mmCIF file of C-alpha atoms in Angstrom:
data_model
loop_
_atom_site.group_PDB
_atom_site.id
_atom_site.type_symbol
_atom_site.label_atom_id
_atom_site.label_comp_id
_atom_site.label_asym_id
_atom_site.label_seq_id
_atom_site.Cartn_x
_atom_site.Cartn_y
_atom_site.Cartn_z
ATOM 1 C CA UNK A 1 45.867 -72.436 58.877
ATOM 2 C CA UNK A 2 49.447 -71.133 58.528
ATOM 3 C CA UNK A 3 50.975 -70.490 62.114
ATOM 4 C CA UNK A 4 53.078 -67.610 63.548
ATOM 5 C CA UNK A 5 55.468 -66.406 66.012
ATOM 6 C CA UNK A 6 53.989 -63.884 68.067
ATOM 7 C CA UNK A 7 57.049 -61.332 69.865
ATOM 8 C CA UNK A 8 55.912 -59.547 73.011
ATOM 9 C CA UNK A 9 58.812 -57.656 73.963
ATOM 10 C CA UNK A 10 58.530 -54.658 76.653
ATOM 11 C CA UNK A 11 59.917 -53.159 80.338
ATOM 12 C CA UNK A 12 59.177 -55.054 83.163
ATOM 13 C CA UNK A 13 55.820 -55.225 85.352
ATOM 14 C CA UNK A 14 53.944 -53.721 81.541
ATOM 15 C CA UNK A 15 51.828 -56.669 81.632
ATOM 16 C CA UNK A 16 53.635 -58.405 78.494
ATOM 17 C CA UNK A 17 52.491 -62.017 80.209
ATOM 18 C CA UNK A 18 48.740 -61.578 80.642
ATOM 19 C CA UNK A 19 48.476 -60.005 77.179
ATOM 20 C CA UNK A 20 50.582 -63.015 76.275
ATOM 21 C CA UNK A 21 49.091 -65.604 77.913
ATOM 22 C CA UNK A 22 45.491 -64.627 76.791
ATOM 23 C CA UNK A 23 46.165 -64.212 73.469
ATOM 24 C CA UNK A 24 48.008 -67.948 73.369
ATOM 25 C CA UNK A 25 44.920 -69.727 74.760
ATOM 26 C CA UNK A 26 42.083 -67.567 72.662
ATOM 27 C CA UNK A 27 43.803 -68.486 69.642
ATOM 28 C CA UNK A 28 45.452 -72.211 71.035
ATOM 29 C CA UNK A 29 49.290 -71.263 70.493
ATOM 30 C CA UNK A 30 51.619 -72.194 73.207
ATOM 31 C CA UNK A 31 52.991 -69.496 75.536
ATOM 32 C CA UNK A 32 56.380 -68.982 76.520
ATOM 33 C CA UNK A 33 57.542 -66.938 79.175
ATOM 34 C CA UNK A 34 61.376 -65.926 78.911
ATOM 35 C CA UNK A 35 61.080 -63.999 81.485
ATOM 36 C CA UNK A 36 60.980 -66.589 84.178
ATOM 37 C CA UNK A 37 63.580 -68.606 82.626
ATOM 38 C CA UNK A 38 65.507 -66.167 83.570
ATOM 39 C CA UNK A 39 64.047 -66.036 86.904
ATOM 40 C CA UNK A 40 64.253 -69.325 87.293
ATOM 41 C CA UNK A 41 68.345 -68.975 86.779
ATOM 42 C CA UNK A 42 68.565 -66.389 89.437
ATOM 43 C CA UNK A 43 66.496 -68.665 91.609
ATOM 44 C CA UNK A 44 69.145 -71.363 91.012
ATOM 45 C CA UNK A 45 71.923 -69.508 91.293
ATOM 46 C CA UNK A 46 70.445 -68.275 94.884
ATOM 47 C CA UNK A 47 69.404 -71.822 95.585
ATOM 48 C CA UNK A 48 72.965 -72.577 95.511
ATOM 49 C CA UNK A 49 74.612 -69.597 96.969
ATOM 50 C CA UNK A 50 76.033 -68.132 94.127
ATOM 51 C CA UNK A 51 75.335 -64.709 95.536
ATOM 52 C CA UNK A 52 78.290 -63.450 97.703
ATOM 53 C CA UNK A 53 77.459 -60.820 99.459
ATOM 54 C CA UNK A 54 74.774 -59.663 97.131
ATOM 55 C CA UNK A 55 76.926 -60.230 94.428
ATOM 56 C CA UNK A 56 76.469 -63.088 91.874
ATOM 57 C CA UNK A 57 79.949 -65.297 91.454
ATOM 58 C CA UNK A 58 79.025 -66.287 88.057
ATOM 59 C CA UNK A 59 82.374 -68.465 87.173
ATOM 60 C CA UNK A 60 80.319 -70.882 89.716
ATOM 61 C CA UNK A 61 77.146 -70.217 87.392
ATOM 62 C CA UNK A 62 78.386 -70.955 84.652
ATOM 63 C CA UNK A 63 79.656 -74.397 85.457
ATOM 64 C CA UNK A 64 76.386 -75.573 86.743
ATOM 65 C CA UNK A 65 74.589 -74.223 83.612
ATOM 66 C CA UNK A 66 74.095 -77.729 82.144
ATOM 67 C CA UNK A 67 72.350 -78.855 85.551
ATOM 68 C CA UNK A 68 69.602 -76.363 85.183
ATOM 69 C CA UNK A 69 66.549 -77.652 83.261
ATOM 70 C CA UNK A 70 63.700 -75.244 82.416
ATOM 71 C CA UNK A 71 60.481 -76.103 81.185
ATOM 72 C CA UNK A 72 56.616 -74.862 81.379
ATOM 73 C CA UNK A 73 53.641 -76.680 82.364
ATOM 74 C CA UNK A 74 50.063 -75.997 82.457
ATOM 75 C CA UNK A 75 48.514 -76.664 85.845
ATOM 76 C CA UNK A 76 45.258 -78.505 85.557
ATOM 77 C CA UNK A 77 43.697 -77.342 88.356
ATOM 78 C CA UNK A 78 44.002 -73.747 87.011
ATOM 79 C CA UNK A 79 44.840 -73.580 83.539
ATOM 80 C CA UNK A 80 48.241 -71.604 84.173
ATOM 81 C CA UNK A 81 51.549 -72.284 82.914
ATOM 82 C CA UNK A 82 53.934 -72.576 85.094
ATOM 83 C CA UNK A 83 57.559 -72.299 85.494
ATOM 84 C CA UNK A 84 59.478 -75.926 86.962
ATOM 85 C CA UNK A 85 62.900 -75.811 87.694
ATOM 86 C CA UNK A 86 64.771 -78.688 87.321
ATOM 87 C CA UNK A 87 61.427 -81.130 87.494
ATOM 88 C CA UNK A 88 59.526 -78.833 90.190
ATOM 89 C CA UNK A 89 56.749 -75.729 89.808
ATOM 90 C CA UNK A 90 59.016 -72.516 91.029
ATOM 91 C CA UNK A 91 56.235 -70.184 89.686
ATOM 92 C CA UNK A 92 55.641 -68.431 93.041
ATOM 93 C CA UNK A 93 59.173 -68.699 93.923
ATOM 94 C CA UNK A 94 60.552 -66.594 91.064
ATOM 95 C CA UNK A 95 58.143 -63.897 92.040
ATOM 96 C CA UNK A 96 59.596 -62.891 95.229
ATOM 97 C CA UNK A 97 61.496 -59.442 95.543
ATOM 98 C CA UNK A 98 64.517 -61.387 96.558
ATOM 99 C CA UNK A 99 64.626 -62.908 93.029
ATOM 100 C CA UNK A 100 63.511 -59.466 90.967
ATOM 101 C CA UNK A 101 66.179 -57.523 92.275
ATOM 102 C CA UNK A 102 68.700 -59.819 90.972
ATOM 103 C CA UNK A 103 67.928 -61.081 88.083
ATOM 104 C CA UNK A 104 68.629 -58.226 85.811
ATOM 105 C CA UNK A 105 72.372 -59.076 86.532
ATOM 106 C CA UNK A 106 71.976 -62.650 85.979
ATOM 107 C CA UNK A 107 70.224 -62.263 82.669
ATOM 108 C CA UNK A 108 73.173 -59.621 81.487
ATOM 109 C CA UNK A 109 75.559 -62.631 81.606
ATOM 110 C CA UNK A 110 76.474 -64.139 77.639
ATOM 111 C CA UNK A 111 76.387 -67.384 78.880
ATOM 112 C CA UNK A 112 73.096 -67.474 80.645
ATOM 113 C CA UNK A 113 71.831 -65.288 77.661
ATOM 114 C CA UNK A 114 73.122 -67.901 74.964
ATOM 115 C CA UNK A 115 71.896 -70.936 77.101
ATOM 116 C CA UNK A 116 68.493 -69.215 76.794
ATOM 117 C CA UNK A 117 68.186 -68.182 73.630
ATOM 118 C CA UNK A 118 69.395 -71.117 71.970
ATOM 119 C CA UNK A 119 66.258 -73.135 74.324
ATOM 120 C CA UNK A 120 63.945 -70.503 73.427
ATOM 121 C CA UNK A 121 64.286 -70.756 69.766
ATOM 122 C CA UNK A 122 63.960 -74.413 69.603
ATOM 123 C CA UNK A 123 60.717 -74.308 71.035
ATOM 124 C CA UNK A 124 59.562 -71.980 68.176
ATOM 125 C CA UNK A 125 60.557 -73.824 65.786
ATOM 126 C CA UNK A 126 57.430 -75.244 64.942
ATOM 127 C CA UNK A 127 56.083 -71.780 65.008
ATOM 128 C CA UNK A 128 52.516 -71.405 66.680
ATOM 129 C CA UNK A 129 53.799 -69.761 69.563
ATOM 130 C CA UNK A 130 53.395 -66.354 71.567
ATOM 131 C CA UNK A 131 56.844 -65.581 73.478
ATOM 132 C CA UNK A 132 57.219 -62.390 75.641
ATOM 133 C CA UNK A 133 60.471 -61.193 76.941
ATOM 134 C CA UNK A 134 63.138 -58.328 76.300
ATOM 135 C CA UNK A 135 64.866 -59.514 73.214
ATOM 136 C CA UNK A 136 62.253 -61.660 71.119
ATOM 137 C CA UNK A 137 61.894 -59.724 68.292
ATOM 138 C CA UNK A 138 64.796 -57.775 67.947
ATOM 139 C CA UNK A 139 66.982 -61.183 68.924
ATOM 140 C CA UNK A 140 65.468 -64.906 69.362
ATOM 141 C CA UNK A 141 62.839 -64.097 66.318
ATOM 142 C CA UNK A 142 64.098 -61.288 64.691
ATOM 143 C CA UNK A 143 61.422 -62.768 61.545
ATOM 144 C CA UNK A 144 58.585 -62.858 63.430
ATOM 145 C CA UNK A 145 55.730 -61.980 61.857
ATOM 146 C CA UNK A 146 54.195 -59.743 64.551
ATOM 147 C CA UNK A 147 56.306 -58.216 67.162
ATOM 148 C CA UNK A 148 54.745 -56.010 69.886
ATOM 149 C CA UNK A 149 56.631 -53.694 72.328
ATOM 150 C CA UNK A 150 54.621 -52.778 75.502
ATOM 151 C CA UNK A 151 55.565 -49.579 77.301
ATOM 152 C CA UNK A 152 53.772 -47.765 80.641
ATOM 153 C CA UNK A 153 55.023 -45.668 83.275
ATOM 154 C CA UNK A 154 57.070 -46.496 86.253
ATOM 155 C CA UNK A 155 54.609 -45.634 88.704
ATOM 156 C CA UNK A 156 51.651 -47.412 87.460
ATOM 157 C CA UNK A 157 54.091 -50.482 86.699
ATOM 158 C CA UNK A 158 54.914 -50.153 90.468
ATOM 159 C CA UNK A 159 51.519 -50.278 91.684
ATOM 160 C CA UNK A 160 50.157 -53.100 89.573
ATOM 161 C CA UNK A 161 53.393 -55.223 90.635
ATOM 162 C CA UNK A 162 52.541 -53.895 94.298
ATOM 163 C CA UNK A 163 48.817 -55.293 93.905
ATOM 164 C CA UNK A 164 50.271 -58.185 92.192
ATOM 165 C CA UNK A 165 52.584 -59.455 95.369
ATOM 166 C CA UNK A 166 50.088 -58.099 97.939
ATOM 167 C CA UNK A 167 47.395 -60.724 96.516
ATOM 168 C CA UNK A 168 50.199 -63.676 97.165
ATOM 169 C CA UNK A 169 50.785 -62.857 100.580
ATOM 170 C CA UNK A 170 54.210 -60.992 99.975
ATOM 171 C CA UNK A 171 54.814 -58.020 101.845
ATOM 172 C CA UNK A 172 57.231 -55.272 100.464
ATOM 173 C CA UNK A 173 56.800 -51.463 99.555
ATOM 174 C CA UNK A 174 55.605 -49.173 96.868
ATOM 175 C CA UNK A 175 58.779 -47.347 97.191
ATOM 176 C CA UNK A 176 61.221 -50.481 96.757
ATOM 177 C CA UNK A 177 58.945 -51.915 93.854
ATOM 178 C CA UNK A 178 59.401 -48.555 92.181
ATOM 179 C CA UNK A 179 63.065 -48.336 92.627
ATOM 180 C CA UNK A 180 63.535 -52.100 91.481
ATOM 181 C CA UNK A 181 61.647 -51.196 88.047
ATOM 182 C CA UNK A 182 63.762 -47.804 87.627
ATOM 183 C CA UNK A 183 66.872 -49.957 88.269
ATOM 184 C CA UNK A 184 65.515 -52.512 86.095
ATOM 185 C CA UNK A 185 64.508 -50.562 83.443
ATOM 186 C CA UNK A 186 67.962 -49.370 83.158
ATOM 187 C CA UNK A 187 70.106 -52.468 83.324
ATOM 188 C CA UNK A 188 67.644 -54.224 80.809
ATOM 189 C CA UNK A 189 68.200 -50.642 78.323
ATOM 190 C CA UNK A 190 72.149 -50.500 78.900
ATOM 191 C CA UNK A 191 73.401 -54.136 79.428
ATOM 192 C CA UNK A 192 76.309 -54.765 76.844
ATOM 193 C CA UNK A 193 74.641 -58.160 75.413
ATOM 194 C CA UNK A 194 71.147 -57.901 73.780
ATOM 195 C CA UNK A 195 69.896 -54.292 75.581
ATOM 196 C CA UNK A 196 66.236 -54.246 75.570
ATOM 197 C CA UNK A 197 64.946 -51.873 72.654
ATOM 198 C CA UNK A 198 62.132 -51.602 70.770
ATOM 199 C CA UNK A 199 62.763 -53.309 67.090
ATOM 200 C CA UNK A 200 62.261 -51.484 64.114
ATOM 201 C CA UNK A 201 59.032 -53.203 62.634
ATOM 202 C CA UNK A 202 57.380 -53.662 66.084
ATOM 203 C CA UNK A 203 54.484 -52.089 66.827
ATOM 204 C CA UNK A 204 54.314 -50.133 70.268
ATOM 205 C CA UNK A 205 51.441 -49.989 72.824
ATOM 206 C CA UNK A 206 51.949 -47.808 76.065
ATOM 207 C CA UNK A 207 48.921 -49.504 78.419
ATOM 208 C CA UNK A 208 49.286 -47.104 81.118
ATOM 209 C CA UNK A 209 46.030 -46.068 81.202
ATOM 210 C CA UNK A 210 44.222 -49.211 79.593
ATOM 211 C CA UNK A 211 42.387 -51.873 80.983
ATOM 212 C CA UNK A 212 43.422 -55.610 80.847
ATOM 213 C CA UNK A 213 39.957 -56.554 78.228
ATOM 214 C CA UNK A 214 40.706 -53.740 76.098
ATOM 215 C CA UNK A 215 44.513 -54.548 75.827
ATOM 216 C CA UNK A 216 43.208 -58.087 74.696
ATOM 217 C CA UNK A 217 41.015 -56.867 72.036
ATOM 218 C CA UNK A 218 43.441 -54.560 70.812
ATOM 219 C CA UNK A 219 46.141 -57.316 71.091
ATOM 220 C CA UNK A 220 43.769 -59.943 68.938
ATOM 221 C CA UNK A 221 43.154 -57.351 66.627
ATOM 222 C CA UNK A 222 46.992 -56.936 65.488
ATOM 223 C CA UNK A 223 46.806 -61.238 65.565
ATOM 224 C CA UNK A 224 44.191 -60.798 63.139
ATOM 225 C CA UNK A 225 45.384 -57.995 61.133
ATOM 226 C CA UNK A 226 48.321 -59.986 60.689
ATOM 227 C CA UNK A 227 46.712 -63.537 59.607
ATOM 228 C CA UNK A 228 43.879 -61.412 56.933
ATOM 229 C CA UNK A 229 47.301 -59.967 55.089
ATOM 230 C CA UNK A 230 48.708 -63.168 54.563
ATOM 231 C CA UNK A 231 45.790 -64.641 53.414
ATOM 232 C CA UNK A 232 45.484 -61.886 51.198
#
């Protein structure tokens, strides 16, 4: 069977990885999480004290950008993929607030971005591949054959990212989740290199008031919508 690249692009805390992840293993494509990657800069970069003061000196990023090595690995104890930086699992480490709140500067950089996306598209070469992010259908695959773009309000984006932290023992505030994805939301739409936007053949889903099983059926049911017409 003739495989695809599958583009989940969206805001932040929409729930673009679960929908992501379950669609890779129900139909046994790899999943990529761009997201992280850039997470997992940020993490670097405040790994090595990059961050003066709150702000990033990125002349000292971008000379180390050759050291940082990103790949994903499934754990076999739980089925996840996981983030490893540089040869280690940072999955719960890129979570943290401290790491959120900075890494919509750090993924605004063109060097970080062109790093990225030049890694990114390698491993979808091959095709057979569902990749979530902010620019994967509009830049990284701008051919891919099925491109989603996942929308839902700030609040309710808040309070799942609130439940989300709360369940891994991090403690933080509704109030300073909320402002993070506001702020977020805004660098991602205004940043000067690859602003996050909707492309013009994606198809758009606004889950604020849907359920995690019925965003998967309605997820595998655009897969499979798009598989029957190219049979056809």
């Amino acid at each position: 069977m003739k495989k695809i690249v599958v583009a989940i692009d969206g805001l932040s805390s929409c729930g673009k990885s679960t929908m992501a992840k379950d669609l890779a293993y129900s139909i046994g494509y790899a999943y990529i999480d761009t997201g992280a990657m850039y997470r997992a800069v940020t993490l670097y970069a405040l790994q090595h004290d990059f961050f003066e003061g709150g702000r990033l000196n990125a002349s000292h990023l971008e000379k180390t950008m050759g050291d940082i090595k990103i790949s994903f690995h499934v754990n076999p104890e739980t089925g996840h993929t996981e983030t490893y930086l540089n040869g280690k699992s940072v999955e719960r480490e890129i979570r943290r607030m401290e790491v959120a709140n900075r890494v919509s500067s750090v993924a605004a950089l063109p060097f970080v971005r062109s790093a990225l996306v030049e890694q990114q598209r390698r491993m979808g070469k091959e095709k057979g591949i569902v990749m979530d992010g902010r620019d994967i259908g509009t830049v990284v695959f701008p051919d891919a054959e099925l491109k989603i773009f996942v929308t839902a309000s700030p609040e309710v984006r808040a309070i799942r990212r609130l439940e989300e932290l709360k369940a891994k023992g991090e403690k933080t505030s509704y109030e300073e989740i909320l402002e993070n994805v506001k702020s977020r939301d805004q660098q991602d739409m205004t940043r000067a290199i690859a602003p996050l936007r909707k492309a013009d053949d994606a198809i758009e889903l606004d889950n604020t008031n849907m359920t995690i099983p019925k965003q998967k059926v309605w997820l595998s049911d655009q897969y499979n919508r798009v598989m029957k017409n190219d049979r056809d």
